[in-house]
Tab-separated table of C-alpha atoms and ligand atoms in Angstrom:
chain	number	residue	atom	x	y	z
G	1	MET	CA	-25.785	-3.133	-6.551
G	2	SER	CA	-25.189	-2.546	-10.229
G	3	SER	CA	-25.596	-4.419	-13.472
G	4	SER	CA	-21.953	-3.628	-14.182
G	5	THR	CA	-20.871	-6.119	-11.551
G	6	VAL	CA	-19.681	-9.157	-13.472
G	7	THR	CA	-21.043	-12.377	-12.055
G	8	PRO	CA	-19.120	-15.684	-12.273
G	9	GLY	CA	-19.219	-17.175	-15.739
G	10	ASP	CA	-19.805	-13.821	-17.407
G	11	THR	CA	-17.270	-12.312	-19.736
G	12	LEU	CA	-16.063	-8.737	-19.469
G	13	VAL	CA	-14.343	-7.193	-22.476
G	14	ILE	CA	-12.409	-3.932	-22.400
G	15	ARG	CA	-12.483	-3.087	-26.057
G	16	GLY	CA	-10.556	-0.803	-28.390
G	17	GLY	CA	-7.923	0.600	-26.034
G	18	THR	CA	-4.151	0.765	-26.114
G	19	VAL	CA	-2.841	-1.759	-23.615
G	20	VAL	CA	0.051	-0.390	-21.580
G	21	GLU	CA	2.396	-2.727	-19.735
G	22	LEU	CA	4.395	-0.804	-17.155
G	23	SER	CA	7.119	-3.322	-16.331
G	24	PRO	CA	8.788	-3.810	-18.717
G	25	PRO	CA	7.205	-0.922	-20.647
G	26	GLY	CA	5.192	-1.977	-23.684
G	27	LEU	CA	2.254	-0.780	-25.786
G	28	ARG	CA	-0.116	-2.823	-27.955
G	29	ARG	CA	-3.575	-2.578	-29.465
G	30	GLU	CA	-5.600	-5.381	-27.937
G	31	ASP	CA	-8.942	-6.107	-26.321
G	32	ILE	CA	-8.747	-7.329	-22.736
G	33	VAL	CA	-10.994	-10.296	-22.055
G	34	ILE	CA	-11.842	-11.222	-18.462
G	35	ARG	CA	-13.570	-14.298	-17.092
G	36	GLU	CA	-13.708	-15.708	-13.537
G	37	GLY	CA	-11.574	-12.850	-12.233
G	38	ARG	CA	-8.689	-13.439	-14.625
G	39	LEU	CA	-7.550	-12.348	-18.055
G	40	VAL	CA	-8.094	-14.952	-20.779
G	41	GLU	CA	-6.943	-15.156	-24.416
G	42	ALA	CA	-8.534	-12.504	-26.639
G	43	GLY	CA	-10.189	-15.217	-28.758
G	44	GLU	CA	-12.182	-16.456	-25.764
G	45	ALA	CA	-14.580	-13.528	-25.708
G	46	GLY	CA	-17.121	-15.447	-27.767
G	47	PRO	CA	-19.616	-13.771	-30.083
G	48	ARG	CA	-21.180	-11.603	-27.406
G	49	ALA	CA	-19.571	-10.381	-24.222
G	50	SER	CA	-21.810	-10.033	-21.175
G	51	THR	CA	-20.283	-6.670	-20.350
G	52	THR	CA	-18.224	-4.403	-22.555
G	53	ILE	CA	-16.249	-1.328	-21.599
G	54	ASP	CA	-15.469	0.849	-24.605
G	55	ALA	CA	-11.864	1.971	-24.168
G	56	SER	CA	-11.458	3.584	-27.592
G	57	GLY	CA	-8.892	6.369	-27.376
G	58	CYS	CA	-7.960	5.266	-23.851
G	59	LEU	CA	-4.967	3.637	-22.212
G	60	VAL	CA	-5.565	0.318	-20.454
G	61	MET	CA	-3.033	-0.531	-17.747
G	62	PRO	CA	-2.608	-2.835	-14.749
G	63	GLY	CA	-4.013	-1.715	-11.401
G	64	LEU	CA	-1.364	-0.085	-9.209
G	65	VAL	CA	-0.049	-1.236	-5.832
G	66	CYS	CA	0.481	0.922	-2.758
G	67	GLY	CA	3.434	-0.834	-1.128
G	68	HIS	CA	2.918	0.611	2.360
G	69	GLY	CA	-0.132	2.441	3.676
G	70	HIS	CA	-2.069	3.262	6.836
G	71	LEU	CA	-5.779	3.187	6.051
G	72	TYR	CA	-6.520	4.046	9.696
G	73	SER	CA	-5.282	7.580	9.017
G	74	ALA	CA	-7.721	8.400	6.194
G	75	LEU	CA	-9.887	10.554	8.493
G	76	ALA	CA	-6.850	12.662	9.449
G	77	THR	CA	-7.199	14.888	6.391
G	78	GLY	CA	-7.789	18.375	7.794
G	79	MET	CA	-7.502	17.210	11.385
G	80	PRO	CA	-6.502	19.977	13.834
G	81	GLY	CA	-2.797	19.822	14.696
G	82	PRO	CA	-1.462	19.369	18.236
G	83	THR	CA	-1.546	22.416	20.505
G	84	GLU	CA	2.231	22.256	20.737
G	85	GLY	CA	3.870	21.597	17.376
G	86	PRO	CA	6.239	18.593	17.169
G	87	THR	CA	9.945	19.346	16.996
G	88	CYS	CA	11.169	15.841	16.096
G	89	PHE	CA	9.957	12.553	14.658
G	90	THR	CA	9.081	10.878	17.971
G	91	GLU	CA	6.998	13.938	18.928
G	92	ILE	CA	5.102	13.577	15.623
G	93	LEU	CA	4.186	10.034	16.690
G	94	GLU	CA	3.333	10.981	20.279
G	95	ARG	CA	1.386	14.158	19.520
G	96	VAL	CA	-0.379	13.149	16.276
G	97	TRP	CA	-0.522	9.488	15.254
G	98	TRP	CA	-0.553	7.783	18.637
G	99	ARG	CA	-3.395	10.061	19.731
G	100	LEU	CA	-5.329	9.358	16.552
G	101	ASP	CA	-4.965	5.578	16.590
G	102	GLU	CA	-5.917	5.466	20.318
G	103	ALA	CA	-9.167	7.301	19.529
G	104	LEU	CA	-10.261	4.888	16.788
G	105	ASP	CA	-13.218	2.618	17.487
G	106	GLU	CA	-14.910	0.160	15.180
G	107	PRO	CA	-17.249	2.622	13.383
G	108	SER	CA	-14.518	5.225	12.827
G	109	LEU	CA	-12.079	2.576	11.625
G	110	ARG	CA	-14.619	1.204	9.202
G	111	SER	CA	-15.388	4.680	7.898
G	112	SER	CA	-11.690	5.461	7.550
G	113	VAL	CA	-11.011	2.313	5.527
G	114	LEU	CA	-13.998	2.916	3.241
G	115	VAL	CA	-12.817	6.473	2.546
G	116	GLY	CA	-9.255	5.304	1.975
G	117	ALA	CA	-10.440	2.600	-0.402
G	118	LEU	CA	-12.560	5.042	-2.416
G	119	GLY	CA	-9.532	7.318	-2.779
G	120	ALA	CA	-7.294	4.448	-3.836
G	121	ILE	CA	-9.664	3.206	-6.516
G	122	ARG	CA	-10.124	6.729	-7.891
G	123	CYS	CA	-6.333	6.785	-8.359
G	124	GLY	CA	-6.205	3.412	-10.126
G	125	THR	CA	-4.741	1.650	-7.111
G	126	THR	CA	-6.217	-1.850	-6.783
G	127	SER	CA	-3.956	-3.282	-4.045
G	128	ILE	CA	-2.741	-1.855	-0.771
G	129	ILE	CA	-0.251	-3.313	1.698
G	130	ASP	CA	-1.621	-1.829	4.901
G	131	HIS	CA	-0.091	-1.414	8.338
G	132	HIS	CA	-2.792	-1.004	10.967
G	133	ALA	CA	-3.018	0.319	14.542
G	134	SER	CA	-6.128	0.892	16.679
G	135	PRO	CA	-5.061	0.076	20.269
G	136	SER	CA	-8.562	0.595	21.707
G	137	PHE	CA	-10.032	-1.858	19.193
G	138	ILE	CA	-7.592	-4.648	18.347
G	139	ASP	CA	-9.527	-7.947	18.268
G	140	GLY	CA	-11.239	-8.302	14.924
G	141	SER	CA	-9.900	-4.993	13.589
G	142	LEU	CA	-8.321	-6.690	10.566
G	143	ASP	CA	-11.668	-8.301	9.724
G	144	VAL	CA	-13.312	-4.860	9.729
G	145	ILE	CA	-10.635	-3.613	7.320
G	146	ALA	CA	-10.932	-6.658	5.049
G	147	GLU	CA	-14.724	-6.353	4.903
G	148	ALA	CA	-14.631	-2.648	4.064
G	149	LEU	CA	-12.003	-3.227	1.352
G	150	GLU	CA	-14.041	-6.048	-0.146
G	151	GLU	CA	-17.158	-3.884	-0.105
G	152	VAL	CA	-15.475	-1.185	-2.190
G	153	GLY	CA	-13.347	-3.609	-4.230
G	154	LEU	CA	-9.716	-3.218	-3.176
G	155	ARG	CA	-7.172	-5.981	-2.656
G	156	GLY	CA	-5.446	-5.800	0.743
G	157	VAL	CA	-2.415	-7.234	2.496
G	158	LEU	CA	-3.163	-6.526	6.147
G	159	CYS	CA	-1.387	-6.664	9.477
G	160	TYR	CA	-1.768	-5.314	12.997
G	161	GLU	CA	1.070	-3.174	14.376
G	162	VAL	CA	2.548	-5.065	17.359
G	163	THR	CA	4.250	-2.771	19.855
G	164	ASP	CA	5.119	-2.525	23.541
G	165	ARG	CA	3.912	1.058	23.801
G	166	GLY	CA	0.459	0.072	25.128
G	167	GLY	CA	1.592	-2.578	27.621
G	168	LEU	CA	1.648	-6.362	27.478
G	169	PRO	CA	-2.109	-7.100	27.157
G	170	ARG	CA	-2.357	-4.922	24.047
G	171	ARG	CA	0.875	-6.332	22.673
G	172	ASP	CA	-0.460	-9.858	23.062
G	173	ALA	CA	-3.792	-8.899	21.511
G	174	GLY	CA	-1.869	-7.553	18.504
G	175	LEU	CA	0.099	-10.771	18.166
G	176	ARG	CA	-3.112	-12.813	18.333
G	177	GLU	CA	-4.838	-10.587	15.774
G	178	ASN	CA	-2.018	-11.085	13.257
G	179	GLU	CA	-1.895	-14.837	13.661
G	180	ARG	CA	-5.672	-15.211	13.535
G	181	PHE	CA	-5.985	-13.103	10.405
G	182	ILE	CA	-3.110	-14.793	8.550
G	183	GLY	CA	-5.021	-18.046	9.058
G	184	ARG	CA	-8.139	-16.719	7.329
G	185	ASP	CA	-8.914	-17.742	3.777
G	186	LEU	CA	-10.248	-14.702	1.909
G	187	PRO	CA	-10.284	-14.056	-1.841
G	188	PHE	CA	-8.965	-10.489	-1.754
G	189	ALA	CA	-6.995	-10.245	1.489
G	190	ARG	CA	-3.787	-11.716	2.860
G	191	GLY	CA	-1.964	-11.206	6.150
G	192	LEU	CA	1.535	-10.365	7.314
G	193	VAL	CA	2.881	-10.018	10.868
G	194	GLY	CA	2.852	-6.328	11.735
G	195	GLY	CA	5.423	-4.762	13.982
G	196	HIS	CA	5.676	-1.045	14.724
G	197	ALA	CA	9.429	-0.437	14.792
G	198	SER	CA	12.490	-1.651	16.632
G	199	PHE	CA	12.360	1.164	19.202
G	200	THR	CA	8.936	0.080	20.508
G	201	MET	CA	9.586	-3.680	20.407
G	202	SER	CA	11.506	-5.582	23.080
G	203	GLU	CA	13.505	-8.711	22.246
G	204	GLU	CA	10.631	-10.851	23.469
G	205	THR	CA	8.124	-8.954	21.312
G	206	LEU	CA	10.283	-9.118	18.198
G	207	GLU	CA	10.852	-12.838	18.709
G	208	ALA	CA	7.121	-13.435	19.143
G	209	CYS	CA	6.497	-11.733	15.768
G	210	VAL	CA	9.205	-13.787	14.061
G	211	ASP	CA	7.755	-16.966	15.606
G	212	ILE	CA	4.353	-16.272	14.060
G	213	ALA	CA	5.973	-15.534	10.691
G	214	LYS	CA	7.876	-18.814	10.820
G	215	ARG	CA	4.832	-20.844	11.851
G	216	GLN	CA	2.633	-19.265	9.187
G	217	GLY	CA	5.174	-19.093	6.343
G	218	SER	CA	4.721	-15.329	6.471
G	219	GLY	CA	6.910	-12.269	6.933
G	220	LEU	CA	7.035	-9.157	9.072
G	221	HIS	CA	5.805	-5.728	8.005
G	222	VAL	CA	7.822	-3.307	10.103
G	223	HIS	CA	9.150	0.269	10.013
G	224	LEU	CA	12.951	0.337	9.816
G	225	ALA	CA	15.233	3.237	10.712
G	226	GLU	CA	12.700	5.862	9.662
G	227	ASP	CA	14.423	8.298	11.995
G	228	ALA	CA	17.826	8.324	13.696
G	229	ALA	CA	15.965	7.784	17.000
G	230	ASP	CA	15.367	4.148	15.980
G	231	GLN	CA	19.147	3.645	15.615
G	232	ARG	CA	19.971	5.422	18.877
G	233	ASP	CA	17.516	3.236	20.764
G	234	SER	CA	18.824	-0.002	19.272
G	235	GLU	CA	22.474	0.865	19.864
G	236	LYS	CA	21.739	1.861	23.463
G	237	LYS	CA	19.593	-1.151	24.377
G	238	TYR	CA	21.141	-3.907	22.276
G	239	GLY	CA	24.555	-2.585	21.200
G	240	LEU	CA	23.513	-3.167	17.595
G	241	ARG	CA	22.225	-1.067	14.731
G	242	VAL	CA	18.595	-1.742	13.793
G	243	ALA	CA	19.011	-3.780	10.602
G	244	LYS	CA	21.539	-5.999	12.387
G	245	ARG	CA	19.174	-6.416	15.308
G	246	LEU	CA	16.400	-7.541	12.948
G	247	ALA	CA	18.781	-9.866	11.119
G	248	ARG	CA	19.930	-11.414	14.412
G	249	SER	CA	16.295	-12.203	15.253
G	250	ASP	CA	15.782	-13.807	11.828
G	251	ALA	CA	13.263	-11.106	10.905
G	252	LEU	CA	14.805	-10.459	7.466
G	253	ARG	CA	12.775	-13.244	5.934
G	254	PRO	CA	11.529	-13.823	2.348
G	255	ARG	CA	8.115	-12.189	2.837
G	256	THR	CA	9.246	-9.524	5.264
G	257	LEU	CA	8.512	-5.949	4.213
G	258	LEU	CA	10.788	-3.331	5.750
G	259	VAL	CA	9.639	0.266	5.552
G	260	HIS	CA	11.710	3.434	4.996
G	261	GLY	CA	15.339	2.517	5.753
G	262	VAL	CA	16.289	6.197	5.889
G	263	HIS	CA	19.044	5.855	8.477
G	264	LEU	CA	20.955	2.767	7.378
G	265	ASP	CA	24.744	2.787	7.214
G	266	ALA	CA	26.610	1.141	4.320
G	267	GLU	CA	26.854	-2.181	6.126
G	268	GLU	CA	23.132	-2.221	6.876
G	269	ARG	CA	22.278	-1.305	3.280
G	270	ASP	CA	24.331	-4.325	2.187
G	271	LEU	CA	22.548	-6.454	4.762
G	272	VAL	CA	19.127	-5.405	3.438
G	273	ALA	CA	20.249	-5.815	-0.193
G	274	SER	CA	21.565	-9.323	0.373
G	275	SER	CA	18.554	-10.430	2.446
G	276	PRO	CA	15.450	-11.933	0.806
G	277	SER	CA	13.276	-9.169	2.334
G	278	TRP	CA	11.505	-6.300	0.602
G	279	ILE	CA	11.737	-2.610	1.411
G	280	ALA	CA	9.189	0.154	0.823
G	281	HIS	CA	10.259	3.693	-0.088
G	282	ASN	CA	7.835	6.477	0.929
G	283	PRO	CA	9.265	9.745	-0.396
G	284	ARG	CA	6.424	12.136	0.474
G	285	SER	CA	6.177	10.899	4.055
G	286	ASN	CA	9.941	11.157	4.554
G	287	MET	CA	9.911	14.724	3.234
G	288	ASN	CA	6.862	15.634	5.323
G	289	ASN	CA	8.422	14.281	8.523
G	290	SER	CA	11.798	15.813	7.737
G	291	VAL	CA	13.557	12.543	8.562
G	292	GLY	CA	15.991	12.539	5.628
G	293	TYR	CA	16.312	10.791	2.279
G	294	ALA	CA	16.200	6.985	2.074
G	295	ASN	CA	18.235	6.916	-1.134
G	296	PRO	CA	16.594	3.957	-2.908
G	297	THR	CA	19.159	3.666	-5.695
G	298	GLY	CA	21.053	0.447	-5.114
G	299	LEU	CA	19.259	-0.240	-1.816
G	300	SER	CA	17.534	-3.468	-2.871
G	301	GLU	CA	16.374	-5.484	-5.877
G	302	ARG	CA	13.100	-5.770	-4.004
G	303	LEU	CA	12.376	-2.077	-3.474
G	304	ILE	CA	8.744	-0.955	-3.774
G	305	ILE	CA	6.906	2.361	-3.309
G	306	GLY	CA	4.386	3.199	-0.591
G	307	THR	CA	2.631	6.319	0.656
G	308	ASP	CA	2.917	5.721	4.416
G	309	GLY	CA	-0.693	6.841	4.768
G	310	ILE	CA	-0.624	9.905	2.500
G	311	GLY	CA	-3.497	8.530	0.441
G	312	ALA	CA	-2.849	5.906	-2.228
G	313	ASP	CA	-2.153	7.974	-5.353
G	314	MET	CA	0.732	6.002	-6.834
G	315	PHE	CA	1.038	8.345	-9.811
G	316	ALA	CA	1.804	11.179	-7.393
G	317	GLU	CA	3.967	9.076	-5.084
G	318	SER	CA	6.120	7.632	-7.885
G	319	GLN	CA	6.483	11.088	-9.399
G	320	HIS	CA	7.703	12.407	-6.062
G	321	ALA	CA	10.104	9.451	-5.860
G	322	PHE	CA	11.413	10.404	-9.292
G	323	PHE	CA	11.835	14.116	-8.608
G	324	ARG	CA	13.450	13.498	-5.215
G	325	ALA	CA	15.857	11.026	-6.862
G	326	ARG	CA	16.649	13.596	-9.580
G	327	GLU	CA	17.353	16.211	-6.935
G	328	GLN	CA	19.844	13.772	-5.468
G	329	ALA	CA	21.474	12.785	-8.768
G	330	LEU	CA	20.818	13.794	-12.367
G	331	SER	CA	21.534	10.211	-13.400
G	332	ALA	CA	18.292	9.034	-11.744
G	333	ASP	CA	16.213	7.345	-14.431
G	334	ALA	CA	12.439	7.381	-14.905
G	335	GLY	CA	12.490	3.712	-15.943
G	336	GLN	CA	14.165	2.757	-12.693
G	337	VAL	CA	11.527	4.570	-10.623
G	338	LEU	CA	8.654	3.045	-12.616
G	339	GLY	CA	10.344	-0.315	-11.986
G	340	TRP	CA	10.233	0.338	-8.224
G	341	LEU	CA	6.529	1.141	-8.467
G	342	MET	CA	5.741	-2.051	-10.360
G	343	LYS	CA	7.927	-4.183	-8.104
G	344	GLY	CA	5.125	-3.853	-5.549
G	345	ALA	CA	2.946	-5.965	-7.827
G	346	GLU	CA	5.537	-8.749	-7.611
G	347	LEU	CA	5.262	-8.863	-3.827
G	348	VAL	CA	1.458	-8.853	-4.022
G	349	SER	CA	1.615	-11.581	-6.693
G	350	GLU	CA	3.712	-13.722	-4.385
G	351	LEU	CA	1.344	-13.216	-1.454
G	352	PHE	CA	-1.804	-13.942	-3.500
G	353	GLY	CA	-0.219	-16.767	-5.501
G	354	GLN	CA	-1.273	-15.313	-8.846
G	355	THR	CA	0.160	-12.848	-11.341
G	356	ILE	CA	-0.824	-9.268	-10.520
G	357	GLY	CA	0.414	-6.173	-12.355
G	358	GLN	CA	0.649	-7.694	-15.848
G	359	LEU	CA	-2.082	-7.758	-18.479
G	360	GLN	CA	-1.440	-11.313	-19.683
G	361	PRO	CA	-3.748	-14.355	-19.908
G	362	GLY	CA	-3.971	-16.012	-16.502
G	363	ALA	CA	-3.185	-12.824	-14.579
G	364	ALA	CA	-5.598	-11.334	-12.051
G	365	ALA	CA	-8.052	-8.979	-13.720
G	366	ASP	CA	-6.921	-5.812	-11.929
G	367	VAL	CA	-7.247	-3.339	-14.787
G	368	VAL	CA	-7.442	0.456	-15.050
G	369	VAL	CA	-8.698	2.515	-17.995
G	370	LEU	CA	-7.218	6.003	-18.362
G	371	ASP	CA	-9.097	8.608	-20.334
G	372	ALA	CA	-5.867	10.144	-21.555
G	373	GLN	CA	-6.071	12.646	-24.385
G	374	LEU	CA	-2.345	12.880	-25.054
G	375	PRO	CA	-0.692	15.920	-26.638
G	376	THR	CA	2.435	14.107	-27.893
G	377	PRO	CA	3.258	10.559	-29.072
G	378	LEU	CA	3.516	7.878	-26.383
G	379	THR	CA	5.837	4.930	-27.113
G	380	ALA	CA	7.234	2.011	-25.142
G	381	GLY	CA	10.551	3.881	-25.143
G	382	ASN	CA	9.284	7.135	-23.642
G	383	LEU	CA	6.634	5.597	-21.381
G	384	PRO	CA	8.571	5.966	-18.075
G	385	TRP	CA	9.244	9.644	-18.849
G	386	TYR	CA	5.664	10.161	-19.976
G	387	TRP	CA	4.605	8.627	-16.639
G	388	MET	CA	6.593	11.207	-14.662
G	389	PHE	CA	5.611	14.289	-16.681
G	390	GLY	CA	2.379	13.551	-18.537
G	391	LEU	CA	0.137	11.032	-16.766
G	392	SER	CA	-1.974	11.494	-13.674
G	393	SER	CA	-4.528	9.767	-11.456
G	394	ARG	CA	-7.053	12.367	-12.674
G	395	MET	CA	-7.197	10.350	-15.922
G	396	VAL	CA	-8.543	7.223	-14.181
G	397	ARG	CA	-11.993	6.491	-15.656
G	398	ASP	CA	-12.705	2.801	-15.062
G	399	VAL	CA	-11.299	0.304	-12.561
G	400	VAL	CA	-11.726	-3.466	-12.503
G	401	MET	CA	-10.428	-5.526	-9.563
G	402	GLY	CA	-10.504	-9.303	-9.575
G	403	GLY	CA	-12.878	-9.161	-12.562
G	404	ARG	CA	-15.396	-6.906	-10.725
G	405	VAL	CA	-16.141	-3.534	-12.258
G	406	ILE	CA	-15.500	-1.171	-9.336
G	407	LEU	CA	-15.491	2.199	-11.093
G	408	ARG	CA	-17.192	2.856	-14.413
G	409	ASP	CA	-17.221	6.249	-16.121
G	410	ARG	CA	-15.899	7.608	-12.816
G	411	GLN	CA	-18.934	6.258	-10.895
G	412	PHE	CA	-18.608	3.640	-8.186
G	413	GLN	CA	-20.482	0.454	-9.099
G	414	THR	CA	-20.007	-1.322	-5.776
G	415	VAL	CA	-20.885	1.211	-3.087
G	416	ASP	CA	-22.779	4.459	-2.555
G	417	GLU	CA	-19.907	6.941	-2.502
G	418	ARG	CA	-22.016	9.870	-1.276
G	419	ALA	CA	-23.356	7.878	1.662
G	420	ILE	CA	-19.836	6.797	2.650
G	421	LEU	CA	-18.600	10.392	2.518
G	422	ALA	CA	-21.584	11.705	4.479
G	423	GLU	CA	-20.877	9.119	7.186
G	424	SER	CA	-17.132	9.871	7.198
G	425	GLN	CA	-17.849	13.577	7.757
G	426	GLU	CA	-19.684	12.606	10.953
G	427	GLN	CA	-17.105	10.020	11.999
G	428	ALA	CA	-14.219	12.441	11.439
G	429	ARG	CA	-15.921	15.155	13.501
G	430	ALA	CA	-16.490	12.718	16.376
G	431	LEU	CA	-12.978	11.252	16.094
G	432	TRP	CA	-11.299	14.658	16.136
G	433	SER	CA	-13.334	15.665	19.189
G	434	ARG	CA	-12.040	12.586	21.064
G	435	LEU	CA	-8.363	13.481	20.484
E	501	ZN	ZN1	4.238	3.610	7.963
């Protein structure tokens, strides 16, 4: 829709900015040159770039990754609460989220994803690892999400939440949706095998998920011990704690993404740490649901940060991770937390088969320009601390994903933002009335 969209063969140059690498931290003065969706050597710009973004006085950094999100919940902002307030975690699911996801249809899902994608891009987030549920609209739901993400310009790792809570036909539809979508070949989307959580998955259901992962060379994306209720259920039904149950079923696989891990004992933490799986820490969600602290320090080499559906502002989420870690122990280090945030880009890199999260030649051109008028000197040494105390998603001015200019001077270049928001107002009203 706009001349700022870079067509194949064109060159995009982000000129005059300070390039900021986040992991490991580094600063350099360099122009970023982009062709065919990737960064190329600075000398390859040629005499005249097709498109130039002037980043003088700005910071230029890699696009951020939301390591665990729920785009289906984007229309929940401001939603009326349940008539009877929840008193525990399972009541939060039953009275809020399982009523919302049941009420989603195709138009409301599409609207929700578009709104969520707009919010992510505005925060400099260019990839989201999403965990989806819409039990009244399962078949093709992941295609609707992928299309809406592509329309806005967000990279997605998608899955459908398999669960027994809606009965066998819906469970089987969820399994089919995962396997079908993983088999699709899309430029900006990949699939995982979604599972809700141990306490809503029988042995047969868990095994069916693992089977798909094995057949497809994929992994599971599943909530793990978010609340003590998940442990109680597993011990009662299977005589095993949750992480051990997943390990026994061979679910702790190389591309598996576990989520939360709040209620793991020392043995389970060791099991997760020594497995090849990844784990997503979601500090704001854990605080909001009052489920406890999933102390991430020492939990895994492959620990990443997600929002669990509270938007996709990874500045805010990583800052909350930092402050919550500091509350726990004064030794918590900003560099460690920034490392967790950027670890998400490693998982996305593996799933897309290209480098994401680094501004080096050959890497995917997922680039964010921050209009950051800084009051004090920024160096490679103080960058993690500057991140926690002095940088914010409000500084995001331009966003490029896969070489496409998505946001320029804070204006969307790919979609009509006002039209999407006008539609989402209507969709949200209708969705809330169906609850
Ligand atoms: Zn979640």
